[in-house]
GROMACS .gro file of C-alpha atoms in nm:
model
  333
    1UNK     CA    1   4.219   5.385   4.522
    2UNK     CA    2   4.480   5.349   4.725
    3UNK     CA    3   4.776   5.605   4.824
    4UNK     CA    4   5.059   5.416   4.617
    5UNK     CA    5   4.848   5.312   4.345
    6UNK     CA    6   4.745   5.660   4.313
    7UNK     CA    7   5.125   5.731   4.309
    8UNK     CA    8   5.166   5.471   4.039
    9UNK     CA    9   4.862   5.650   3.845
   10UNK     CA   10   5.041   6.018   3.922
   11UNK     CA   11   5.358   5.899   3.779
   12UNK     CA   12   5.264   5.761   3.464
   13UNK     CA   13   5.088   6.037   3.385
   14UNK     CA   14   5.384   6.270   3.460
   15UNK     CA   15   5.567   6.067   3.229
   16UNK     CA   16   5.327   6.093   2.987
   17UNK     CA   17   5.338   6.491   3.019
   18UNK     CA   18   5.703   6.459   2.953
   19UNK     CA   19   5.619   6.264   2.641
   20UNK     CA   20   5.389   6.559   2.559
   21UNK     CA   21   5.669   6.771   2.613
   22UNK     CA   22   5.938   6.582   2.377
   23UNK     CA   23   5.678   6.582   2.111
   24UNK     CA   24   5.625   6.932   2.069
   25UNK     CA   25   5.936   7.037   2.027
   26UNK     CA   26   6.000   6.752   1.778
   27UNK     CA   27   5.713   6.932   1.571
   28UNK     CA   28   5.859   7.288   1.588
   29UNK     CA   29   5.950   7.269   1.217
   30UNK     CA   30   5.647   7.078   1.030
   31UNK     CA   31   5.583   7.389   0.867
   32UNK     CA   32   5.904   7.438   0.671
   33UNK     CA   33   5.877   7.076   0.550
   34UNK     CA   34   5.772   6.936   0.158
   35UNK     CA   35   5.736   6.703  -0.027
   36UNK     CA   36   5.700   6.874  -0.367
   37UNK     CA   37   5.760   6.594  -0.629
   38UNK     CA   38   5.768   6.315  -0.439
   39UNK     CA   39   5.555   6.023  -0.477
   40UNK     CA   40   5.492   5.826  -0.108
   41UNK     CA   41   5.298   5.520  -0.084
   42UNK     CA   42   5.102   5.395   0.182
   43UNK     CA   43   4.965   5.039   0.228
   44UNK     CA   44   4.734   4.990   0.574
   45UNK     CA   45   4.564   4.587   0.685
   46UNK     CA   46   4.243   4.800   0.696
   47UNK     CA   47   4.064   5.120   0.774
   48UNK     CA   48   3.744   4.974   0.914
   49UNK     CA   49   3.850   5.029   1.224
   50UNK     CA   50   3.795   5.432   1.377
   51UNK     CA   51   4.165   5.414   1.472
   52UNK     CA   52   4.335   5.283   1.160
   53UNK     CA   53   4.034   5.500   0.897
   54UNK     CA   54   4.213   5.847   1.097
   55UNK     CA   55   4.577   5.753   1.082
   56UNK     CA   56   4.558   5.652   0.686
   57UNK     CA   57   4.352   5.988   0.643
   58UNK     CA   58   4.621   6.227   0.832
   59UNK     CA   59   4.885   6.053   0.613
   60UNK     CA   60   4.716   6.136   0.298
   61UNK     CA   61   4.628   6.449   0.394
   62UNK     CA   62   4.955   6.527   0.525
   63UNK     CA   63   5.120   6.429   0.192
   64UNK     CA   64   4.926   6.636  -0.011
   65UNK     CA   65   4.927   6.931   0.224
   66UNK     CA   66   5.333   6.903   0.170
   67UNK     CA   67   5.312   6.909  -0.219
   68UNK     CA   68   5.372   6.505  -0.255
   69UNK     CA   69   5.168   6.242  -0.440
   70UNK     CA   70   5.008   5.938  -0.242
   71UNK     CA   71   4.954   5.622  -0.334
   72UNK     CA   72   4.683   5.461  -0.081
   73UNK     CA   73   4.641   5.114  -0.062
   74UNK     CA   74   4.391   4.964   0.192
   75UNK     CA   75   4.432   4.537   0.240
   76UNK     CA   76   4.020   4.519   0.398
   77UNK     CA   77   4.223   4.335   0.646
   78UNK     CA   78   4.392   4.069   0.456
   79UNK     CA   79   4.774   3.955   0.497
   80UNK     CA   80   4.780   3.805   0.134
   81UNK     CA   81   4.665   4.134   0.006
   82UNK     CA   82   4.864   4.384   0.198
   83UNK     CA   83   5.145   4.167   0.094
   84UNK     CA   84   5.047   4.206  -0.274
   85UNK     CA   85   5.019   4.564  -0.231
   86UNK     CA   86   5.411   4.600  -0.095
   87UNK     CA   87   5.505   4.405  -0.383
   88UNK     CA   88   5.297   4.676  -0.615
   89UNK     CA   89   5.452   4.928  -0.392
   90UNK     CA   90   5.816   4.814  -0.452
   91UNK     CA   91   5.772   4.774  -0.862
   92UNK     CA   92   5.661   5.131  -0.859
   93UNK     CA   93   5.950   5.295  -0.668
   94UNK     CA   94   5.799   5.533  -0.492
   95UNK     CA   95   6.036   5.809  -0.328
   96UNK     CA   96   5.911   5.622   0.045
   97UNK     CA   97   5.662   5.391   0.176
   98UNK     CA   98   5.470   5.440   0.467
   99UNK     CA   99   5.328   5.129   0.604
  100UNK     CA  100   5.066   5.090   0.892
  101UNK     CA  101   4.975   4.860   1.100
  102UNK     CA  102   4.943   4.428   1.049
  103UNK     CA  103   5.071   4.117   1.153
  104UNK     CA  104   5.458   4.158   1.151
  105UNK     CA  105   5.495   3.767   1.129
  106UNK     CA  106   5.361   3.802   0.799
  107UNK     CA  107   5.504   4.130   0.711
  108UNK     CA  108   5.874   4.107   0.840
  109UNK     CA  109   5.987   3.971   0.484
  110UNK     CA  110   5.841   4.166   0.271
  111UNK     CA  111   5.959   4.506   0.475
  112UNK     CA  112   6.288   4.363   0.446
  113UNK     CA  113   6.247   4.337   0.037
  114UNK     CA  114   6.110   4.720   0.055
  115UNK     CA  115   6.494   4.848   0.235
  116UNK     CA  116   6.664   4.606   0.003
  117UNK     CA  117   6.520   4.761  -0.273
  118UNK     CA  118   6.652   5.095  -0.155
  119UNK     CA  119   6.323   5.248  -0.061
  120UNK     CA  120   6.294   5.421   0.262
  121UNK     CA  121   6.059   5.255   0.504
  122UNK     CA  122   5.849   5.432   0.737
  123UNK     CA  123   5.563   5.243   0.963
  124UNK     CA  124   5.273   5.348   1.164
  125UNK     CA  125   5.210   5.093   1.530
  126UNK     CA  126   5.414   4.840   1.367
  127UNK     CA  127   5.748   4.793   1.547
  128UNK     CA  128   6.035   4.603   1.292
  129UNK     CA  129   6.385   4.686   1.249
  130UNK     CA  130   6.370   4.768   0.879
  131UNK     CA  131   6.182   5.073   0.938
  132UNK     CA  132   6.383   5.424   0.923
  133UNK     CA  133   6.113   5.556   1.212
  134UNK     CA  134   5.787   5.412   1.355
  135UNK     CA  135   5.536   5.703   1.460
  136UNK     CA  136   5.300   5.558   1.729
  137UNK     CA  137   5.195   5.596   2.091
  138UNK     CA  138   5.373   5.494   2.392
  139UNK     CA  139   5.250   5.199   2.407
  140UNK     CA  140   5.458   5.069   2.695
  141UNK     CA  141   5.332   5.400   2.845
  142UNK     CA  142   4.960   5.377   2.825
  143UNK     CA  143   4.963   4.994   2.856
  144UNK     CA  144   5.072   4.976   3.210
  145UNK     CA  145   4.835   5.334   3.232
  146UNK     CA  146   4.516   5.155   3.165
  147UNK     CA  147   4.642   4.841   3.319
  148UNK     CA  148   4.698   5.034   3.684
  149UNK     CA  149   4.381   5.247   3.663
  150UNK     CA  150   4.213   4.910   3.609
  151UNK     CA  151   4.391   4.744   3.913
  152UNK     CA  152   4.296   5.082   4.115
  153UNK     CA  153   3.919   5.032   4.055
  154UNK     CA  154   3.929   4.691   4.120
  155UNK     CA  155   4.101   4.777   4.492
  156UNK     CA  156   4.356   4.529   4.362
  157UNK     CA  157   4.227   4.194   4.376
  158UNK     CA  158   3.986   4.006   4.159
  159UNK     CA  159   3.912   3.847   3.828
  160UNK     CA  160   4.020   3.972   3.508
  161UNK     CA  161   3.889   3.867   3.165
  162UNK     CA  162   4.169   3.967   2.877
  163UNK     CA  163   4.120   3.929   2.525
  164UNK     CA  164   4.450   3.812   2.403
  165UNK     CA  165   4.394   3.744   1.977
  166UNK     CA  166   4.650   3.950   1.843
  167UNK     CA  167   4.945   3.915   2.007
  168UNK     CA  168   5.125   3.919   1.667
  169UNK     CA  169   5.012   4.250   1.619
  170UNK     CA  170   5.340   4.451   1.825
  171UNK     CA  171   5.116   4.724   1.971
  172UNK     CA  172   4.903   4.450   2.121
  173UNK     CA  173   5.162   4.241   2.251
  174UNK     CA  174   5.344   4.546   2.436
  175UNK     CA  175   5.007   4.647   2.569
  176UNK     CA  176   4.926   4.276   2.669
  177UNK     CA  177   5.337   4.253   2.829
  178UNK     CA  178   5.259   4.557   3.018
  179UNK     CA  179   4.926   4.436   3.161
  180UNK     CA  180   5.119   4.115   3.282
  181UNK     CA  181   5.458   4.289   3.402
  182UNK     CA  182   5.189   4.582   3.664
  183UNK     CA  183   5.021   4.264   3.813
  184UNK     CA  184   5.328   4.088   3.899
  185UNK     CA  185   5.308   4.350   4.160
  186UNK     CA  186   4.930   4.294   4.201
  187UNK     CA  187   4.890   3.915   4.276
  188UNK     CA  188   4.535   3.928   4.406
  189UNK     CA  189   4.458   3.998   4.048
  190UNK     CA  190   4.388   3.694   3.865
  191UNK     CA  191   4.346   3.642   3.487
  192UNK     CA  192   4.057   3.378   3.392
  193UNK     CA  193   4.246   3.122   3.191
  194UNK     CA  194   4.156   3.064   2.901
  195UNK     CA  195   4.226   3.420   2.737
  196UNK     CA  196   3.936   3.533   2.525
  197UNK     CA  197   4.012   3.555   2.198
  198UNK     CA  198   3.917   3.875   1.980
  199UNK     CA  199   3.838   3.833   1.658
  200UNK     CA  200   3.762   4.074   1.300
  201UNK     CA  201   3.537   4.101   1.130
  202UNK     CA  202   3.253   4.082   1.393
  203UNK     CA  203   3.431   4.185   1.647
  204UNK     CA  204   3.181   4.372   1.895
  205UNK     CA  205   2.896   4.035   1.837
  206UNK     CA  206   3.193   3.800   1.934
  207UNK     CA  207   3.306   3.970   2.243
  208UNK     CA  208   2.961   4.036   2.377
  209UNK     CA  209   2.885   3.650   2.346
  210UNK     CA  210   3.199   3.544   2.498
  211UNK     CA  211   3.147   3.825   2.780
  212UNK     CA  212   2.824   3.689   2.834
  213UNK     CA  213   2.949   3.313   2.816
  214UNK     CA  214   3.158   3.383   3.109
  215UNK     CA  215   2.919   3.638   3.319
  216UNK     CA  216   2.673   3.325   3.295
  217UNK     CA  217   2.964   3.103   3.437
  218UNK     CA  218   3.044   3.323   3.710
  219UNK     CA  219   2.708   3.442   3.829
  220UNK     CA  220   2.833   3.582   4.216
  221UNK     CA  221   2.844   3.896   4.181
  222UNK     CA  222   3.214   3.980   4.251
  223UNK     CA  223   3.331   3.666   4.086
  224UNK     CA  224   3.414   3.881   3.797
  225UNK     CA  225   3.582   4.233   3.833
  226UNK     CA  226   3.687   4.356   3.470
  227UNK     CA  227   3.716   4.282   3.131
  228UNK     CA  228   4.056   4.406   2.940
  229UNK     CA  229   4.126   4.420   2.575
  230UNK     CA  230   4.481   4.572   2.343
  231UNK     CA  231   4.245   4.789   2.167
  232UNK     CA  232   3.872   4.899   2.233
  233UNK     CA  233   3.662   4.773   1.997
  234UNK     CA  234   3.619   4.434   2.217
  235UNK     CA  235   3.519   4.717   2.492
  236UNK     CA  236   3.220   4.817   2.312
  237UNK     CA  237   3.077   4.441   2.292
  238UNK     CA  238   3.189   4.352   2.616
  239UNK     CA  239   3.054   4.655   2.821
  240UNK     CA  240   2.720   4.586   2.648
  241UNK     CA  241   2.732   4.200   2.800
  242UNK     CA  242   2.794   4.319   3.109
  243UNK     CA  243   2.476   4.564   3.097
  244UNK     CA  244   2.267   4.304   2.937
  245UNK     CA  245   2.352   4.122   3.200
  246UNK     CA  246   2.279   4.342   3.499
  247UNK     CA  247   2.667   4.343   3.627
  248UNK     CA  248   2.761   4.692   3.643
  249UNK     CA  249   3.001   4.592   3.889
  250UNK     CA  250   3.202   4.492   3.645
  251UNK     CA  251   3.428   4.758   3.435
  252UNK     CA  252   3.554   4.698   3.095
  253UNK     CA  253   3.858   4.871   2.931
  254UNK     CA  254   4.079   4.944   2.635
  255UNK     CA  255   4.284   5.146   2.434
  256UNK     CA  256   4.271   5.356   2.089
  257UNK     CA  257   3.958   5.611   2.187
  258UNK     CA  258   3.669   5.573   1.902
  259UNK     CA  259   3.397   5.791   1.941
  260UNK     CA  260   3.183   5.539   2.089
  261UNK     CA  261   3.373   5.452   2.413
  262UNK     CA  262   3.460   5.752   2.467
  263UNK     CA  263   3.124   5.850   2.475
  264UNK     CA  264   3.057   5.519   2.738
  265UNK     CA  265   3.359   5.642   2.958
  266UNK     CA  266   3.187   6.003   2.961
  267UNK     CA  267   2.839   5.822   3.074
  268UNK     CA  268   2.833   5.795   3.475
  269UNK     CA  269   2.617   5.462   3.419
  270UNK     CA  270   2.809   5.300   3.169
  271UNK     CA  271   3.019   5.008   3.280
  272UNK     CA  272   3.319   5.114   3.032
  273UNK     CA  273   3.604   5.220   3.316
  274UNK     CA  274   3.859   5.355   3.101
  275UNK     CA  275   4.008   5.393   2.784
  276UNK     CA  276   4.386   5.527   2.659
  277UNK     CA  277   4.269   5.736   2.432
  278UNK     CA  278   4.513   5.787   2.103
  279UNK     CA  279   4.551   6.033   1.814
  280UNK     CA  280   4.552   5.832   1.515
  281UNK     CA  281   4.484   6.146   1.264
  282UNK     CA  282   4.823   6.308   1.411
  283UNK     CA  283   5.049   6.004   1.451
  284UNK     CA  284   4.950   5.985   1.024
  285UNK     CA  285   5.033   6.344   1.013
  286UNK     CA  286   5.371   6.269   1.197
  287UNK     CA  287   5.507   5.956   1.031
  288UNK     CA  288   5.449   6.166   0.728
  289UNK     CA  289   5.654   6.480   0.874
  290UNK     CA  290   5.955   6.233   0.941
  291UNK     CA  291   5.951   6.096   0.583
  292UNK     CA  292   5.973   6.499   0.485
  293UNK     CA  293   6.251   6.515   0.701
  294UNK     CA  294   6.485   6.184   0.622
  295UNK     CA  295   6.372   6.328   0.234
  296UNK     CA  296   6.547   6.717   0.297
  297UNK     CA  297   6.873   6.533   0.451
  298UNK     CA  298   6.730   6.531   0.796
  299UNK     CA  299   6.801   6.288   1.082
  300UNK     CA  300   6.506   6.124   1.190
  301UNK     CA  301   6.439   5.893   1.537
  302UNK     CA  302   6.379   5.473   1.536
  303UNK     CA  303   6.063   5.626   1.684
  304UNK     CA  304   5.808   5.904   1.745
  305UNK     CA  305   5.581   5.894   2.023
  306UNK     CA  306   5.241   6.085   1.992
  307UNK     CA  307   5.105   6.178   2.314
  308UNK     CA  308   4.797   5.992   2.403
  309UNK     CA  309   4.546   6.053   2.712
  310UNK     CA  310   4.371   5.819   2.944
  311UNK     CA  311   3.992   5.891   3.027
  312UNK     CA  312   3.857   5.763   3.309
  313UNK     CA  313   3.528   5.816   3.541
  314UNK     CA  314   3.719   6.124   3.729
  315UNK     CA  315   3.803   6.325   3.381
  316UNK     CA  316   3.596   6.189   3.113
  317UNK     CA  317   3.412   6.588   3.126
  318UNK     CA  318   3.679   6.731   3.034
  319UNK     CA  319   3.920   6.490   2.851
  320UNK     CA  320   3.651   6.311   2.652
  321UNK     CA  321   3.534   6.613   2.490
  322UNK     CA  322   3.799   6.699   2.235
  323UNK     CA  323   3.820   6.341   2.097
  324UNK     CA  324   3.455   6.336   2.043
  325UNK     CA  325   3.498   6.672   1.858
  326UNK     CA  326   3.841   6.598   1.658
  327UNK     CA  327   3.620   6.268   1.530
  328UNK     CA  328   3.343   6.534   1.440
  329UNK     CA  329   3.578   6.805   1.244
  330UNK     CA  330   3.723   6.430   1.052
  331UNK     CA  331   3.351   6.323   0.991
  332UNK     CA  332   3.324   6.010   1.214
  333UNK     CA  333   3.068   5.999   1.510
   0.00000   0.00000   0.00000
């Protein structure tokens, strides 16, 4: 790595310590809060994923640890039905509505029926301005993060594969900006054109076939550098392609932090590089917190950033190891 992209490195995570920082103190009060006789509802695209299962679980826990009744609804990852479950959400009045996550194309209407009907809207990673506050990582933040410790390993040139299939999604298209806006300043880096696309369900089988697609059209060794994806379920498939294949040279990475690549960042062998590790069970807790808040009269932010940490190679021993056992404590290995 070299001295100014070590800088570049340094400085992001300072900023990320001052994120740290701003979030504690914006949590100095949680335990005053309630929600005793309020009814909130929550409607996720889908909890198969280990990111989105902990943030809808710290919601509902958080709810009924403040005295409130929830009303979960998961869409299995359907637009039509996360859309039917707003409407449900809106003819039952609840005293909020937290939504998380989706495709904001798709959602943007309906989130604009939830205000008009005089509901307070709160959201979880999904950036729209009909929401009173949106809890979520910097994603700006740990975007350019994992995009510069990528560049760093790669000595700053090569050839990048991306996975670019949700771009709808606003977490994944900030991530995906940020990726493009650090290699401006890295032009040796080259994306392979065209963009992988990522893909649920199946999402691991898909990416380790198109990994391997590509590995068999580039066979030098070199010719390929790393493999980048919004979120890190693509990681898992595509750092097992690049195994299969023999090409440990190459280094995949991602964001969110499910057990699993955590657990490959923590292995010395493993070709996963990197991943921007989130806490999905606390940024449910959170967006939960602010709806207590706007509830008692409070003023709340657009936004709430929950810190998030990136594991690499160098820290995996220590920074891997309370994920892995926060995932335990929740029940998800």
């Amino acid at each position: 790595m070299t001295g100014s992209m070590k800088g570049l490195v340094k400085a992001l995570a300072l900023g990320l310590a001052a994120a740290c920082s701003l979030a504690a103190v914006s949590g100095a009060s949680a335990e005053d809060l309630s929600l005793k006789g309020k009814r909130i509802g929550v409607s996720a695209i889908g909890t198969d994923h280990y990111w989105d299962l902990m943030a809808f679980k710290g919601i509902q826990d958080r709810v009924k640890e403040l005295g409130g009744e929830v009303i979960a609804l998961d869409a299995g990852r359907k637009d039509q039905q996360q859309i039917a479950q707003l409407q449900t959400l809106i003819a039952q009045k609840p005293d909020a509505i937290i939504e998380q996550l989706g495709n904001l194309e798709v959602l943007n209407p309906w989130l604009q029926k939830i205000r008009d009907a005089g509901i307070p809207l709160f959201t979880v990673d999904t950036a729209t301005p009909h929401a009173i506050n949106n809890t979520t990582s910097n994603n700006y933040n740990i975007g350019a993060e994992i995009a510069l410790q990528m560049v760093a390993d790669m000595g700053g040139k090569g050839n990048v594969l991306v996975f670019n299939g949700f771009y709808s999604v606003p977490v994944c298209k900030i991530r995906y900006d940020q990726l493009k806006y650090v290699l401006t300043s890295f032009p040796d880096v080259k994306i392979v054109e065209p963009e992988l696309r990522d893909v649920i369900p199946n999402t691991v089988q898909s990416a380790y076939s198109n990994v391997t697609d590509m590995l068999t059209k580039s066979p030098e060794k070199g010719s390929i550098g790393a493999v980048w994806a919004c979120w890190d379920v693509p990681q898992i498939g595509a750092t097992q392609a690049v195994e299969a294949a023999g090409r440990n040279e190459v280094k995949t990475y991602g964001i969110d932090g499910s057990p699993e690549v955590v657990k490959m960042v923590m292995d010395p062998k493993s070709s996963a590089g990197a991943v921007a590790a989130q806490q999905p069970y606390e940024i449910g807790k959170t967006s939960v917190d602010n709806v207590a808040k706007y509830l008692a009269g409070q003023k709340v932010p657009p936004f709430t950033f929950v810190p998030a940490v990136l594991i690499n190679k160098e820290n995996a021993a220590e920074k891997g190891k309370p994920f892995l056992d926060a995932a335990e404590k929740a029940g998800v290995k």
